[in-house]
Tab-separated table of C-alpha atoms and ligand atoms in Angstrom:
chain	number	residue	atom	x	y	z
A	442	MET	CA	-8.224	9.435	-8.015
A	443	LYS	CA	-7.617	12.958	-7.639
A	444	ARG	CA	-9.360	15.315	-10.186
A	445	TYR	CA	-5.655	17.058	-10.955
A	446	LEU	CA	-4.499	13.567	-12.081
A	447	GLU	CA	-7.584	12.673	-13.725
A	448	ALA	CA	-6.890	15.494	-16.338
A	449	ILE	CA	-3.584	14.625	-17.204
A	450	ARG	CA	-3.238	14.747	-20.864
A	451	LYS	CA	-2.653	11.337	-22.270
A	452	VAL	CA	-0.445	10.875	-25.062
A	453	VAL	CA	2.254	7.997	-26.062
A	454	PRO	CA	5.318	10.056	-26.997
A	455	TYR	CA	7.287	9.547	-29.808
A	456	VAL	CA	10.707	7.476	-28.936
A	457	PRO	CA	14.165	9.115	-30.312
A	458	GLY	CA	16.948	6.956	-31.457
A	459	ASP	CA	19.526	6.121	-28.732
A	460	GLN	CA	21.655	8.470	-27.728
A	461	PRO	CA	24.711	6.294	-26.485
A	462	ASN	CA	27.887	7.547	-25.476
A	463	PHE	CA	31.286	5.159	-25.740
A	464	PRO	CA	34.269	6.606	-26.886
A	465	ASP	CA	34.895	3.493	-29.140
A	466	MET	CA	31.232	3.465	-30.644
A	467	ILE	CA	30.203	3.492	-34.333
A	468	LYS	CA	27.135	5.784	-33.951
A	469	LEU	CA	24.857	5.181	-37.416
A	470	ASN	CA	21.252	5.128	-35.480
A	471	THR	CA	19.796	8.236	-36.053
A	472	ASN	CA	20.666	9.783	-39.202
A	473	GLU	CA	23.420	12.057	-37.833
A	474	ASN	CA	26.327	14.069	-40.591
A	475	PRO	CA	29.241	12.051	-38.991
A	476	TYR	CA	31.343	15.036	-40.392
A	477	PRO	CA	31.738	18.526	-38.386
A	478	PRO	CA	29.753	21.687	-39.273
A	479	ALA	CA	30.933	24.264	-41.516
A	480	PRO	CA	34.556	25.599	-40.395
A	481	GLU	CA	32.965	29.536	-39.750
A	482	VAL	CA	30.516	27.649	-37.755
A	483	GLN	CA	33.067	26.251	-35.650
A	484	GLU	CA	34.598	29.872	-35.596
A	485	ILE	CA	31.513	31.163	-33.915
A	486	LEU	CA	31.149	28.453	-31.503
A	487	LYS	CA	34.942	29.179	-30.504
A	488	MET	CA	34.326	33.036	-29.750
A	489	SER	CA	33.016	33.673	-26.261
A	490	HIS	CA	29.380	35.474	-26.664
A	491	ALA	CA	28.403	34.759	-22.656
A	492	ASP	CA	28.536	38.749	-21.866
A	493	GLN	CA	25.119	38.842	-24.755
A	494	LEU	CA	23.410	35.995	-23.029
A	495	ARG	CA	21.525	38.286	-20.574
A	496	LEU	CA	19.983	39.500	-23.500
A	497	TYR	CA	17.309	37.729	-25.651
A	498	PRO	CA	17.309	37.121	-28.937
A	499	ASP	CA	15.761	38.400	-32.074
A	500	PRO	CA	12.825	36.933	-31.778
A	501	THR	CA	11.761	37.498	-35.811
A	502	SER	CA	15.040	35.699	-36.665
A	503	HIS	CA	15.719	38.304	-39.152
A	504	GLU	CA	19.185	37.765	-39.772
A	505	LEU	CA	18.902	33.651	-40.342
A	506	ASN	CA	15.736	34.133	-42.001
A	507	ALA	CA	17.490	36.504	-44.547
A	508	ALA	CA	20.105	34.082	-45.010
A	509	ILE	CA	17.888	30.768	-45.828
A	510	ALA	CA	15.913	32.924	-47.918
A	511	ASP	CA	18.803	34.349	-49.793
A	512	PHE	CA	20.359	30.430	-50.399
A	513	TYR	CA	17.049	29.870	-51.650
A	514	HIS	CA	15.935	32.323	-53.915
A	515	VAL	CA	12.830	33.156	-51.906
A	516	GLN	CA	11.406	35.781	-50.213
A	517	GLU	CA	12.304	36.471	-46.805
A	518	SER	CA	8.225	36.409	-46.242
A	519	GLN	CA	8.223	33.248	-47.294
A	520	VAL	CA	10.732	31.637	-44.431
A	521	PHE	CA	9.867	30.704	-41.233
A	522	THR	CA	12.794	28.901	-38.472
A	523	GLY	CA	12.029	26.743	-35.326
A	524	VAL	CA	13.980	24.723	-33.291
A	525	GLY	CA	14.511	21.931	-35.238
A	526	SER	CA	12.257	20.658	-38.003
A	527	ASP	CA	10.414	18.829	-35.494
A	528	ASP	CA	9.529	21.992	-33.911
A	529	VAL	CA	8.487	23.797	-37.486
A	530	LEU	CA	6.774	20.531	-38.489
A	531	ALA	CA	4.648	20.632	-34.701
A	532	MET	CA	3.551	24.563	-35.745
A	533	ILE	CA	2.501	23.317	-38.894
A	534	PHE	CA	0.313	20.613	-37.408
A	535	GLN	CA	-1.161	23.015	-35.034
A	536	THR	CA	-1.488	25.704	-37.433
A	537	PHE	CA	-2.779	24.142	-40.675
A	538	PHE	CA	-4.351	20.781	-39.321
A	539	GLN	CA	-7.699	22.048	-37.733
A	540	SER	CA	-10.226	20.911	-39.593
A	541	ASP	CA	-12.420	17.616	-39.265
A	542	LEU	CA	-10.978	16.072	-42.146
A	543	PRO	CA	-8.318	13.283	-41.449
A	544	ILE	CA	-5.010	14.768	-42.679
A	545	LEU	CA	-3.295	11.804	-44.927
A	546	PHE	CA	0.791	10.425	-44.188
A	547	PRO	CA	1.962	6.758	-45.472
A	548	ASP	CA	1.929	3.704	-42.922
A	549	ILE	CA	5.524	3.706	-43.135
A	550	THR	CA	6.734	7.109	-42.392
A	551	TYR	CA	8.691	9.514	-39.864
A	552	ALA	CA	6.897	8.266	-36.577
A	553	PHE	CA	6.263	11.783	-35.409
A	554	TYR	CA	3.455	12.272	-36.955
A	555	PRO	CA	0.783	10.345	-35.879
A	556	VAL	CA	2.142	11.541	-32.102
A	557	TRP	CA	1.665	15.241	-33.006
A	558	CYS	CA	-2.023	14.296	-34.194
A	559	ASP	CA	-2.572	12.619	-30.967
A	560	LEU	CA	-1.068	15.670	-29.295
A	561	PHE	CA	-3.195	18.149	-30.938
A	562	ARG	CA	-6.268	15.974	-31.794
A	563	ILE	CA	-5.925	15.727	-35.026
A	564	PRO	CA	-8.085	12.845	-37.332
A	565	TYR	CA	-5.691	11.047	-39.388
A	566	GLU	CA	-5.629	8.591	-41.987
A	567	VAL	CA	-2.148	6.447	-43.164
A	568	GLN	CA	-2.135	5.197	-46.587
A	569	PRO	CA	-0.289	1.968	-47.231
A	570	LEU	CA	3.407	1.932	-49.261
A	571	ASN	CA	3.110	-0.588	-52.005
A	572	ASP	CA	4.814	-4.101	-51.981
A	573	LYS	CA	8.046	-2.193	-52.785
A	574	LEU	CA	7.975	0.643	-50.356
A	575	GLU	CA	6.964	3.657	-52.556
A	576	ILE	CA	3.837	6.197	-51.723
A	577	VAL	CA	1.239	5.701	-54.206
A	578	PRO	CA	0.651	9.427	-55.452
A	579	GLU	CA	-3.491	8.059	-56.261
A	580	ASP	CA	-3.991	7.098	-52.424
A	581	TYR	CA	-3.498	11.256	-51.731
A	582	PHE	CA	-6.283	11.904	-54.201
A	583	ARG	CA	-9.187	11.925	-52.425
A	584	GLU	CA	-10.952	14.682	-49.742
A	585	ASN	CA	-8.522	15.362	-46.470
A	586	GLY	CA	-7.517	17.690	-43.748
A	587	GLY	CA	-4.020	18.245	-45.423
A	588	ILE	CA	-0.988	15.984	-46.412
A	589	VAL	CA	2.282	15.208	-45.280
A	590	PHE	CA	5.054	13.322	-46.277
A	591	PRO	CA	8.875	12.867	-46.367
A	592	ASN	CA	10.519	12.983	-49.530
A	593	PRO	CA	12.874	11.021	-49.784
A	594	ASN	CA	10.638	9.151	-47.223
A	595	ALA	CA	12.220	8.096	-44.111
A	596	PRO	CA	12.992	5.712	-43.333
A	597	THR	CA	13.230	3.897	-46.780
A	598	GLY	CA	15.045	6.925	-48.373
A	599	ILE	CA	13.081	6.294	-51.442
A	600	ALA	CA	12.663	9.842	-53.090
A	601	MET	CA	9.497	10.633	-55.172
A	602	PRO	CA	10.345	12.780	-58.447
A	603	MET	CA	8.861	16.198	-58.434
A	604	SER	CA	6.116	15.357	-61.289
A	605	GLU	CA	4.523	12.524	-58.874
A	606	ILE	CA	4.402	15.364	-55.951
A	607	GLU	CA	3.061	17.930	-58.452
A	608	ARG	CA	0.099	15.381	-59.074
A	609	ILE	CA	-0.295	15.341	-55.765
A	610	LEU	CA	-0.998	19.140	-55.573
A	611	GLN	CA	-2.760	19.061	-58.911
A	612	HIS	CA	-5.483	16.596	-57.056
A	613	ASN	CA	-5.330	18.623	-53.827
A	614	PRO	CA	-5.961	22.397	-54.586
A	615	GLU	CA	-8.056	22.880	-51.341
A	616	SER	CA	-5.460	21.155	-48.848
A	617	LEU	CA	-2.115	21.776	-47.498
A	618	VAL	CA	0.649	19.547	-48.706
A	619	VAL	CA	3.672	19.553	-46.569
A	620	VAL	CA	6.763	17.863	-48.100
A	621	ASP	CA	9.160	17.620	-45.100
A	622	GLU	CA	12.773	17.201	-47.226
A	623	ALA	CA	14.789	16.443	-44.242
A	624	TYR	CA	16.894	14.488	-46.227
A	625	VAL	CA	16.762	16.227	-49.327
A	626	ASP	CA	20.270	17.538	-50.177
A	627	PHE	CA	21.378	13.908	-50.443
A	628	GLY	CA	20.353	13.463	-53.907
A	629	GLY	CA	16.626	13.964	-54.013
A	630	GLU	CA	15.041	16.914	-55.966
A	631	SER	CA	13.472	19.443	-54.095
A	632	VAL	CA	10.051	20.656	-54.745
A	633	LEU	CA	10.501	24.751	-54.122
A	634	PRO	CA	10.209	25.301	-57.517
A	635	LEU	CA	6.623	24.191	-57.348
A	636	LEU	CA	6.393	27.292	-54.734
A	637	ASP	CA	5.413	29.575	-57.460
A	638	ARG	CA	2.821	27.802	-59.093
A	639	TYR	CA	1.132	26.081	-55.650
A	640	GLU	CA	0.140	28.694	-52.857
A	641	ASN	CA	-0.935	25.481	-50.851
A	642	LEU	CA	2.719	23.852	-51.160
A	643	MET	CA	4.891	24.305	-47.793
A	644	VAL	CA	8.365	22.827	-47.353
A	645	VAL	CA	10.764	22.122	-44.423
A	646	GLN	CA	14.027	20.963	-44.287
A	647	THR	CA	16.507	21.044	-41.676
A	648	PHE	CA	20.052	22.195	-40.608
A	649	SER	CA	20.288	18.261	-38.849
A	650	LYS	CA	21.209	16.588	-41.414
A	651	SER	CA	23.352	17.879	-44.605
A	652	ARG	CA	24.204	21.083	-42.469
A	653	ALA	CA	26.052	19.012	-39.761
A	654	MET	CA	23.955	20.811	-36.668
A	655	ALA	CA	21.866	18.399	-35.429
A	656	GLY	CA	22.968	19.634	-31.472
A	657	MET	CA	22.343	22.762	-32.628
A	658	ARG	CA	18.109	22.939	-33.362
A	659	ILE	CA	17.370	24.581	-36.365
A	660	GLY	CA	15.070	23.703	-39.293
A	661	PHE	CA	13.005	25.869	-41.456
A	662	ALA	CA	9.763	25.901	-43.453
A	663	ILE	CA	9.577	27.666	-46.982
A	664	GLY	CA	5.610	28.649	-48.362
A	665	HIS	CA	3.257	30.988	-48.970
A	666	PRO	CA	3.970	34.240	-47.073
A	667	THR	CA	0.192	33.857	-45.890
A	668	LEU	CA	1.044	30.740	-44.838
A	669	ILE	CA	3.901	31.683	-43.029
A	670	ARG	CA	2.478	34.905	-41.368
A	671	ALA	CA	-0.255	32.589	-39.828
A	672	LEU	CA	2.715	29.997	-38.493
A	673	HIS	CA	4.311	33.234	-36.539
A	674	ASP	CA	1.109	34.200	-35.073
A	675	VAL	CA	0.744	30.955	-33.833
A	676	LYS	CA	4.821	30.808	-32.632
A	677	TYR	CA	4.097	34.466	-30.748
A	678	SER	CA	0.980	32.877	-29.113
A	679	PHE	CA	3.209	30.295	-27.698
A	680	ASN	CA	6.927	30.864	-27.033
A	681	SER	CA	8.230	34.230	-29.225
A	682	TYR	CA	11.927	33.298	-28.510
A	683	THR	CA	12.343	29.763	-29.952
A	684	LEU	CA	15.751	29.998	-31.540
A	685	ASN	CA	18.960	31.084	-29.085
A	686	ARG	CA	21.503	33.574	-30.072
A	687	THR	CA	24.002	30.859	-30.460
A	688	SER	CA	21.946	29.021	-32.601
A	689	LEU	CA	20.801	32.136	-35.053
A	690	SER	CA	24.873	32.859	-35.490
A	691	ALA	CA	26.104	29.540	-35.545
A	692	GLY	CA	22.913	29.036	-38.521
A	693	VAL	CA	23.949	31.930	-40.296
A	694	ALA	CA	27.159	31.091	-41.215
A	695	SER	CA	26.282	27.514	-42.066
A	696	VAL	CA	23.886	29.022	-44.644
A	697	LYS	CA	26.859	31.363	-46.254
A	698	ASP	CA	29.148	28.137	-46.814
A	699	ARG	CA	27.444	26.689	-50.224
A	700	PRO	CA	30.925	25.035	-51.225
A	701	TYR	CA	31.298	23.161	-48.219
A	702	LEU	CA	27.897	22.259	-47.780
A	703	GLU	CA	28.218	20.389	-51.743
A	704	GLN	CA	31.089	19.165	-50.791
A	705	GLN	CA	30.201	17.263	-47.221
A	706	THR	CA	26.944	16.038	-48.754
A	707	ALA	CA	29.229	14.449	-52.190
A	708	LYS	CA	31.341	12.972	-49.866
A	709	ILE	CA	28.602	11.540	-47.786
A	710	ILE	CA	26.494	10.210	-51.383
A	711	ALA	CA	29.704	8.817	-52.107
A	712	THR	CA	29.879	6.174	-49.401
A	713	ARG	CA	26.573	5.198	-49.532
A	714	GLU	CA	26.598	4.261	-53.319
A	715	HIS	CA	29.952	2.317	-52.006
A	716	ALA	CA	27.688	1.277	-49.200
A	717	LYS	CA	25.218	0.008	-51.461
A	718	GLN	CA	27.723	-2.054	-53.425
A	719	VAL	CA	29.243	-3.722	-50.568
A	720	LEU	CA	25.625	-4.481	-48.919
A	721	ALA	CA	24.349	-6.171	-51.505
A	722	GLU	CA	27.413	-8.289	-52.492
A	723	LEU	CA	26.829	-9.556	-48.601
A	724	GLY	CA	23.175	-10.611	-49.793
A	725	PHE	CA	21.679	-7.608	-48.356
A	726	GLN	CA	18.560	-6.274	-49.962
A	727	PHE	CA	17.281	-2.678	-50.020
A	728	PRO	CA	15.245	0.019	-51.607
A	729	ASP	CA	16.691	2.693	-53.893
A	730	SER	CA	18.082	5.423	-51.040
A	731	LYS	CA	18.539	8.990	-51.769
A	732	SER	CA	18.943	9.857	-48.364
A	733	ASN	CA	21.905	9.421	-45.813
A	734	PHE	CA	20.912	6.169	-44.852
A	735	LEU	CA	19.974	2.568	-46.307
A	736	PHE	CA	16.919	0.382	-44.805
A	737	VAL	CA	18.111	-2.884	-45.269
A	738	THR	CA	17.065	-6.327	-44.924
A	739	HIS	CA	18.605	-9.800	-45.145
A	740	PRO	CA	17.136	-13.263	-46.508
A	741	ASP	CA	19.106	-15.515	-44.002
A	742	CYS	CA	19.240	-13.197	-40.890
A	743	ASP	CA	16.782	-11.862	-37.796
A	744	ALA	CA	16.782	-8.131	-38.164
A	745	HIS	CA	16.615	-7.871	-34.452
A	746	GLU	CA	19.024	-10.578	-33.463
A	747	LEU	CA	21.424	-8.319	-36.341
A	748	PHE	CA	20.502	-5.485	-34.220
A	749	LEU	CA	21.526	-6.587	-30.982
A	750	ALA	CA	24.903	-8.160	-31.782
A	751	LEU	CA	25.826	-4.469	-33.769
A	752	ARG	CA	24.935	-2.939	-30.651
A	753	GLU	CA	26.963	-5.671	-28.291
A	754	ALA	CA	29.922	-4.075	-30.761
A	755	HIS	CA	29.128	-1.145	-30.097
A	756	ILE	CA	27.624	-0.531	-33.715
A	757	PHE	CA	24.385	1.477	-33.204
A	758	VAL	CA	22.118	0.915	-35.936
A	759	ARG	CA	18.021	1.745	-35.628
A	760	TRP	CA	15.562	-1.142	-35.541
A	761	PHE	CA	11.739	-0.676	-35.554
A	762	ASP	CA	9.770	-2.729	-33.914
A	763	SER	CA	6.649	-2.138	-36.180
A	764	PRO	CA	4.564	-4.143	-38.413
A	765	ARG	CA	5.773	-4.839	-41.802
A	766	ILE	CA	9.425	-3.451	-41.016
A	767	ARG	CA	10.475	-5.691	-38.411
A	768	ASN	CA	12.859	-7.401	-40.908
A	769	TYR	CA	14.463	-4.399	-41.581
A	770	LEU	CA	17.473	-2.144	-40.124
A	771	ARG	CA	17.991	1.574	-40.847
A	772	ILE	CA	21.749	2.009	-41.064
A	773	SER	CA	22.974	6.085	-41.463
A	774	ILE	CA	25.773	6.691	-43.669
A	775	GLY	CA	28.993	7.253	-41.728
A	776	THR	CA	32.238	8.034	-42.473
A	777	GLU	CA	34.198	5.694	-45.161
A	778	GLU	CA	36.277	4.457	-41.828
A	779	GLN	CA	33.124	3.972	-39.876
A	780	MET	CA	31.361	1.891	-42.812
A	781	GLU	CA	34.485	-0.210	-43.041
A	782	ALA	CA	34.390	-1.286	-39.416
A	783	LEU	CA	30.864	-2.382	-40.270
A	784	TYR	CA	31.185	-4.179	-43.405
A	785	GLN	CA	34.216	-6.116	-41.561
A	786	PHE	CA	31.569	-7.251	-38.855
A	787	LEU	CA	28.925	-7.929	-41.126
A	788	ARG	CA	31.386	-10.181	-43.194
A	789	GLN	CA	31.997	-11.876	-39.896
A	790	TYR	CA	28.364	-12.392	-38.306
A	791	LEU	CA	27.008	-13.776	-42.098
A	792	LYS	CA	29.882	-16.345	-42.053
A	793	LYS	CA	28.529	-18.136	-39.118
B	302	PMP	N1	11.649	14.458	-40.359
B	302	PMP	C1	12.019	13.655	-40.816
B	302	PMP	C2	11.395	12.528	-42.020
B	302	PMP	C3	13.257	12.748	-39.718
B	302	PMP	O1	13.560	12.027	-40.107
B	302	PMP	C4	13.912	14.189	-38.698
B	302	PMP	C5	14.770	13.378	-37.914
B	302	PMP	N2	14.511	12.580	-36.900
B	302	PMP	C6	12.680	15.032	-38.467
B	302	PMP	C7	12.209	15.762	-39.411
B	302	PMP	C8	13.408	15.866	-37.458
B	302	PMP	O2	14.590	16.379	-37.591
B	302	PMP	P1	15.053	17.717	-36.790
B	302	PMP	O3	14.333	18.293	-35.535
B	302	PMP	O4	16.345	17.110	-36.514
B	302	PMP	O5	15.281	19.080	-37.830
């Protein structure tokens, strides 16, 4: 084989959820928000900024970082923004997990973590969730090169109370602990208040879920200014202009509308709680989710077969071909109408 072909980096990439495109589809497979983003975001997008596109965007994302800092009552020097939280997490893995010690994360969790480890050659060890699919804090009380987990966890939807995360922090003064709060706005408890006491804590959030801006790609980290400076150093060594002009202005507009965020997340939480009732009546079992999805299994049906039958009906949910969770489906919470169509389908399917 030619040397340049032998020198290709071999990686097994993360596989994102399908992005099907049918006019009649019900898309409950990638935890998107079924509602539009804040009205002011829509206004910004309607205005033409095409004449500005010849100019580079602000590499420091100053206005957006300041708006995020204001919203969460932190300093701008504590905020780092990137192209979705995937970009932010990838930067964090590259910047902070450079020791020979393995980093720790759960066996059932966001499937991108092991992919970044392989890409950046970071050693890792997975810690199994217990039989109730919960993270066991004690599993993280040991020497490690860093810790990362989502809270609520994905794809289980289970939220850990702040006190449990604080126990992990107390046992790990020498490690960076990254809490991926992609879904926290749907009823979890953010650990942002712990930042004052734990300089080794980094919180990551996204505009993709509660702010209904998955297509815009905005994510951010909040942490101690020393850590944020280190992230910026790595970012500027890689690509200075990550967020584009449109994202920067739309992001600011979204952050400024707190009531809209609260109102929309309340709506999705209400739909989720109703979904729990209906699905339980249909015989589904699931952990108690505090996110915008439910992770369900049914004693009388095969999850993969149900997944295929739903897909046939243009109702898209997510099935993971991985150990322990093969008989589960992850269903994102849609509008009331979309969920009604799902219940209708399931009632018929289970009668057979
Ligand atoms: N963390 C978790 C736990 C997720 O489920 C996702 C969504 N796939 C992300 C991070 C990344 O989301 P985004 O890049 O859209 O911010």
